[in-house]
Coordinates of N, CA and C in Angstrom, one line a residue:
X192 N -5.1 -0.2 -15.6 CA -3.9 0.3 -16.3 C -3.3 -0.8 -17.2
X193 N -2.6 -0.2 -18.6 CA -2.3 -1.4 -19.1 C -0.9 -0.7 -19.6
X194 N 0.4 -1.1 -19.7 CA 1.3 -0.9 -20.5 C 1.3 -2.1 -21.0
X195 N 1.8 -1.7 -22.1 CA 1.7 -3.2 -23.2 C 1.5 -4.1 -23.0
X196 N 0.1 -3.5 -22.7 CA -0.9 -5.0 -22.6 C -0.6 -5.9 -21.2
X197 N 0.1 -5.1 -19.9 CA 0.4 -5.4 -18.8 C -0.1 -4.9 -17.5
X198 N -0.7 -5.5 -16.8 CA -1.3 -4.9 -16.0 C -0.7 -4.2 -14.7
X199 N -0.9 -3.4 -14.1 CA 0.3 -2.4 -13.4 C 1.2 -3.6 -12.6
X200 N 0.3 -4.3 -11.8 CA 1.4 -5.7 -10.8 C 2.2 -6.6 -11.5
X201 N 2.1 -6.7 -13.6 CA 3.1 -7.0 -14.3 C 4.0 -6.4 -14.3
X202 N 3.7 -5.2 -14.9 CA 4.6 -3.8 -15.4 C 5.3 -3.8 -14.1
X203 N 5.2 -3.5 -12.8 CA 6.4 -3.6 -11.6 C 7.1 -4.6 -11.5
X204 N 6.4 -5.5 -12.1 CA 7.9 -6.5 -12.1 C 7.2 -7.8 -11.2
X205 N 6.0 -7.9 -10.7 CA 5.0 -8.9 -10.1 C 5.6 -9.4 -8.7
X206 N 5.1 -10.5 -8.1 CA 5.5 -10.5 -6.8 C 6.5 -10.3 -6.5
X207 N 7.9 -10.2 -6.9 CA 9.4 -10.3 -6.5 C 9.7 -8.7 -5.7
X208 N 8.5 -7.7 -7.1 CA 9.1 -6.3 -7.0 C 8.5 -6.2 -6.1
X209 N 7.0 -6.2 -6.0 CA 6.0 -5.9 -4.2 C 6.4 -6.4 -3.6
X210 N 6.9 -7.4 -3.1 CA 7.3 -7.5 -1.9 C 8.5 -6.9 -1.3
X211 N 9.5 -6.3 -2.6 CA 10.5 -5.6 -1.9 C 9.6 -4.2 -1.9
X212 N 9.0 -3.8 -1.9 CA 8.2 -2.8 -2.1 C 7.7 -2.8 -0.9
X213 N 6.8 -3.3 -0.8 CA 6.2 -3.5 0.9 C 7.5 -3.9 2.4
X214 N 8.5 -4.7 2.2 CA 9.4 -4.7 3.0 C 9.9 -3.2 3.2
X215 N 10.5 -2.3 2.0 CA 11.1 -0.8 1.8 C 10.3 -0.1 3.1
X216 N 8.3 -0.1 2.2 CA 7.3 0.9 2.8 C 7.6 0.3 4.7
X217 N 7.5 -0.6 4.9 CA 7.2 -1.1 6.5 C 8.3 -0.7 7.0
X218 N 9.4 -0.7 6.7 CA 10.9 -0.3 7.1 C 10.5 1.1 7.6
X219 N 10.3 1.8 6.4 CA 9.4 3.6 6.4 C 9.0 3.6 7.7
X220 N 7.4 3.1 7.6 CA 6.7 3.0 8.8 C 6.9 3.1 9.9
X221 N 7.8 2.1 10.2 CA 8.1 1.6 11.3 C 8.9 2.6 12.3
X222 N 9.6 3.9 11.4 CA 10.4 4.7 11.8 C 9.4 5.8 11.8
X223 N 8.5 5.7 11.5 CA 7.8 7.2 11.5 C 7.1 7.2 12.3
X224 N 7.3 8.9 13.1 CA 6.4 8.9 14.6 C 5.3 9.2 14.7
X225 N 4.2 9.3 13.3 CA 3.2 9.8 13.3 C 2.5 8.5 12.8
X226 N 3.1 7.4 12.3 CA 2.5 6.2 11.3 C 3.0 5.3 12.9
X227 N 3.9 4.8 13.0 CA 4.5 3.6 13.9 C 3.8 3.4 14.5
X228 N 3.1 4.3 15.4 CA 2.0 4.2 16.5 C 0.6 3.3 16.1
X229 N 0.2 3.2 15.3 CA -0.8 2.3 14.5 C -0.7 1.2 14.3
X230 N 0.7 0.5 14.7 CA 0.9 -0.8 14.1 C 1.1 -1.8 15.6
X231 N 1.2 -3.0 15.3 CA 2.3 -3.7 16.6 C 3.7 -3.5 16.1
X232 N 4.0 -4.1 17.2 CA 5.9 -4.3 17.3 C 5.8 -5.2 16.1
X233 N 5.0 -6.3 15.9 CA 5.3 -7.2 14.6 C 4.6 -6.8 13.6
X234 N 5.9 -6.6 12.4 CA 4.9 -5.5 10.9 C 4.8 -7.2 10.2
X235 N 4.7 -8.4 10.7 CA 4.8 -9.6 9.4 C 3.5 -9.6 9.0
X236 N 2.4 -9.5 10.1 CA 0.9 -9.9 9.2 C 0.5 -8.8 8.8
X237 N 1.0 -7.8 9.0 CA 0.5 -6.7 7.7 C 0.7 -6.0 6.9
X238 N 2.5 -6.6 6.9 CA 3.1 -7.1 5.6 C 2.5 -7.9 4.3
X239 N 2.4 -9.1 5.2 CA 1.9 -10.4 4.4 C 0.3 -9.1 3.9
X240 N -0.6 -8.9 4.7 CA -1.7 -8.7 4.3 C -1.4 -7.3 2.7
X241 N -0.8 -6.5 3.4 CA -0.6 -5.4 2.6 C 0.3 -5.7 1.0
X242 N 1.1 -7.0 0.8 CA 1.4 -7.2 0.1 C 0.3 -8.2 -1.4
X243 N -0.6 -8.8 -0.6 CA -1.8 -9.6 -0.8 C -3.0 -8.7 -1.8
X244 N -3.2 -7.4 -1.0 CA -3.8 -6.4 -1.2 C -2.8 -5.9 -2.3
X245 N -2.1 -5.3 -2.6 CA -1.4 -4.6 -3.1 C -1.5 -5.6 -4.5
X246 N -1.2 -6.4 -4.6 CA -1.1 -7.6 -5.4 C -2.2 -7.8 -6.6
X247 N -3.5 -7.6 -6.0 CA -5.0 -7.9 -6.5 C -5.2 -6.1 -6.9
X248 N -4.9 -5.6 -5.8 CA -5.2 -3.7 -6.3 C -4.3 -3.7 -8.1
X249 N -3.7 -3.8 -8.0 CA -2.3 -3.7 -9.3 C -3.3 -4.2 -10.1
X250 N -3.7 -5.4 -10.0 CA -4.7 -6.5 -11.5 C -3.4 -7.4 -11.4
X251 N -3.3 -8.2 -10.3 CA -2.5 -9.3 -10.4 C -3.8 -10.2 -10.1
X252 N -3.7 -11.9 -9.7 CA -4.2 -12.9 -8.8 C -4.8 -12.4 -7.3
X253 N -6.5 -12.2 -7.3 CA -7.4 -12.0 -6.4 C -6.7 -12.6 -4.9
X254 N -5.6 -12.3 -4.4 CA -5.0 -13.2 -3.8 C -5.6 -12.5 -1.6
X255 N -5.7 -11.5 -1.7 CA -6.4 -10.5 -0.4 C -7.9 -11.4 -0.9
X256 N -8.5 -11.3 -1.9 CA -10.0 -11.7 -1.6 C -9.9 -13.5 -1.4
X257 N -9.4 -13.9 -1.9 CA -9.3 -15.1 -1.3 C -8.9 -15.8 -0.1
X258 N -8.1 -15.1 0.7 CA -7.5 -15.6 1.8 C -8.5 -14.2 2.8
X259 N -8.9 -13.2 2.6 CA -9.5 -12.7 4.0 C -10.8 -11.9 3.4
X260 N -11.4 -11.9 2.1 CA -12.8 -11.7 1.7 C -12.6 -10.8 1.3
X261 N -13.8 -10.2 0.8 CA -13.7 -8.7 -0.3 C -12.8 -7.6 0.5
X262 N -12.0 -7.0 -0.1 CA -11.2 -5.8 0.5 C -12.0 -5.1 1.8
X263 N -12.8 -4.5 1.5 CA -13.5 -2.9 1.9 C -12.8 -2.5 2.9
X264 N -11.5 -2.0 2.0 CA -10.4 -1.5 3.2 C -11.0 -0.4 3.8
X265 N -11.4 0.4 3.0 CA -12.2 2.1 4.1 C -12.8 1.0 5.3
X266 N -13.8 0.7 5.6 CA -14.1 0.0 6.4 C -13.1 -1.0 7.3
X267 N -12.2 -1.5 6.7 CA -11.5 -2.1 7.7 C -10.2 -0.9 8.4
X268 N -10.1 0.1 8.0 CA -9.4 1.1 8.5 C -10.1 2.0 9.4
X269 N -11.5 1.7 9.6 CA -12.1 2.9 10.5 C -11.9 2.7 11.8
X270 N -11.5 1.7 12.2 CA -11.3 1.7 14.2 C -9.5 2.4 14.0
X271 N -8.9 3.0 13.3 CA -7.9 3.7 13.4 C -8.4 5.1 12.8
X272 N -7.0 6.2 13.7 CA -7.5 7.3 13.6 C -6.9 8.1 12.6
X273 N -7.3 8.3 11.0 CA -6.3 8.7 9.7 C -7.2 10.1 9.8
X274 N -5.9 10.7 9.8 CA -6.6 12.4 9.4 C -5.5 12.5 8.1
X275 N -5.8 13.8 7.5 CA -4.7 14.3 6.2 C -3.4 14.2 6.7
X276 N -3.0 14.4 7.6 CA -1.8 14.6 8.0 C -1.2 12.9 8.0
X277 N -1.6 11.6 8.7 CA -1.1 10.7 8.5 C -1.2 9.7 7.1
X278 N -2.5 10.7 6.4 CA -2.3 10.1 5.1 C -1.2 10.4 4.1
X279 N -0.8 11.9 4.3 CA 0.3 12.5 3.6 C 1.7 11.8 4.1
X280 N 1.7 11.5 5.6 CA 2.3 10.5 5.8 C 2.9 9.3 5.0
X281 N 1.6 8.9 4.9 CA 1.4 6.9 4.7 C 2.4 7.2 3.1
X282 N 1.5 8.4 2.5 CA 1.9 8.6 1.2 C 3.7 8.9 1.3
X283 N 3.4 9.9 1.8 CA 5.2 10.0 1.9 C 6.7 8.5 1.9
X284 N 5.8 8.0 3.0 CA 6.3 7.0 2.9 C 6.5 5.4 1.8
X285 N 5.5 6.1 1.3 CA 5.5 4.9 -0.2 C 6.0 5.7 -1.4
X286 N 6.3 7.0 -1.3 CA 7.1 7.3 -2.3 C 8.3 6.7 -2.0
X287 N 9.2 7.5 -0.8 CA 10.3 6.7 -0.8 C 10.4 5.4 -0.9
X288 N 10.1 4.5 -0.2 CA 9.8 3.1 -0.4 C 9.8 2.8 -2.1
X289 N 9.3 3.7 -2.9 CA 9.3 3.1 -4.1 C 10.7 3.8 -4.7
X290 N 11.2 5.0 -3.9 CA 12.3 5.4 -4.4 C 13.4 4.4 -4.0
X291 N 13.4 3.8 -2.8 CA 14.2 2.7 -2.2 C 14.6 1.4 -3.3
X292 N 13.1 0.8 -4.2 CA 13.7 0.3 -4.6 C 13.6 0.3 -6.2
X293 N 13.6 1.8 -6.6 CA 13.8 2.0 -7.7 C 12.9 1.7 -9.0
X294 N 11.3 2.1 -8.1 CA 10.2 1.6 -9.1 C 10.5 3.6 -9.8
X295 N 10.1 3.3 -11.2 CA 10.2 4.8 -11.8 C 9.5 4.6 -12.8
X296 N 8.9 5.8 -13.6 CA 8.1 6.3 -15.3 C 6.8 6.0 -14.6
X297 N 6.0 6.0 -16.0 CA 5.1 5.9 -15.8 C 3.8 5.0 -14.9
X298 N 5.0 3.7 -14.7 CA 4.0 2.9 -13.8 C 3.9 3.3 -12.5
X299 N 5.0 3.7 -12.3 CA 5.3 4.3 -11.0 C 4.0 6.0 -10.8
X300 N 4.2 6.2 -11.6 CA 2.9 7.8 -11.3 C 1.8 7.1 -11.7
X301 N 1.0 5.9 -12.1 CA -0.2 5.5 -12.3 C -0.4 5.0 -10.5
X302 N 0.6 3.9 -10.3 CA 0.5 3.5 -9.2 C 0.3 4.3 -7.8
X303 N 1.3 5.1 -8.1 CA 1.2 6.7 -7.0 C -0.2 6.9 -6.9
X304 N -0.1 7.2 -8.2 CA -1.9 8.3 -7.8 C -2.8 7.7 -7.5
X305 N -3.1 6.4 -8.0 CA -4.4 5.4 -7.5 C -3.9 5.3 -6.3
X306 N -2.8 5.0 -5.6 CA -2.8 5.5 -4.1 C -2.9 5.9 -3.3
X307 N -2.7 7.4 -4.0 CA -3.1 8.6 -3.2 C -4.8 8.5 -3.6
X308 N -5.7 8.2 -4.2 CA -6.7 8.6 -3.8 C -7.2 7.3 -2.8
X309 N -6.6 6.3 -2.4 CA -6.9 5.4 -1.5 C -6.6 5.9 -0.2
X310 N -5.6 6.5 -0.3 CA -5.1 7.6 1.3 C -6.1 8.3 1.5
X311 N -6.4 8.8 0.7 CA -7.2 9.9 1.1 C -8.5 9.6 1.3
X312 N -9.0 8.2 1.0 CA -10.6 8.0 1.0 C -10.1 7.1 2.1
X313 N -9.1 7.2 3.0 CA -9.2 6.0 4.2 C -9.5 7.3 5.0
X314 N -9.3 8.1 5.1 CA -9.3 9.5 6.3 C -10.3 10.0 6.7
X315 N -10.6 9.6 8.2 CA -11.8 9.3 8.5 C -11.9 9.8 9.8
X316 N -11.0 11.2 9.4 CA -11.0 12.3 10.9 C -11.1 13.6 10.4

């Protein structure tokens, strides 16, 4: 994706905005009784990880492949159990999260939707 000549992790505003972005989504999480169950009591290392990831997904700094190797998130999500239902979830939850902190236009529906088809290629029930 490019807005003027920006790549989507520019266009949101770069580390400052993801991480309030990922703080928002984990807040989400953490309260939902269909997602919470998936995680530990402590959301910081998959915070840190999902902000890393999120970062290099966008077309920021390879910063997930440098610190824990090539993505192949489907693969690292298969010892959990994602059906449609907690992907619609996960999704749900990153809408608001982006409504929380006020990501909107069109970076915001580029980003959505390359999301949602990541949701949905993690679902592996």
């Amino acid at each position: 994706m490019s807005i003027n000549n920006l790549t989507a992790y520019e266009a949101i505003g770069g580390d400052e905005v993801l991480a309030r972005l990922v703080d928002a989504f984990y807040d989400r999480v953490a309260q939902h009784p269909n997602l919470a169950p998936l995680f530990s009591a402590d959301f910081t290392p998959i915070k840190e990880k999902q902000r890393l990831f999120l970062t290099q997904f966008l077309g920021g700094p390879p910063l997930y492949a440098e610190k824990h190797g090539p993505p192949m998130m489907r693969a690292r999500h298969l010892p959990f159990p994602i059906n449609q239902e907690r992907a619609r979830d996960w999704l749900s939850c990153m809408s608001g999260a982006m409504d929380d902190i006020g990501l909107a236009g069109p970076v915001r529906d580029w980003v959505f939707q390359r999301l949602t088809q990541t949701a949905l290629h993690f679902v592996n029930q």
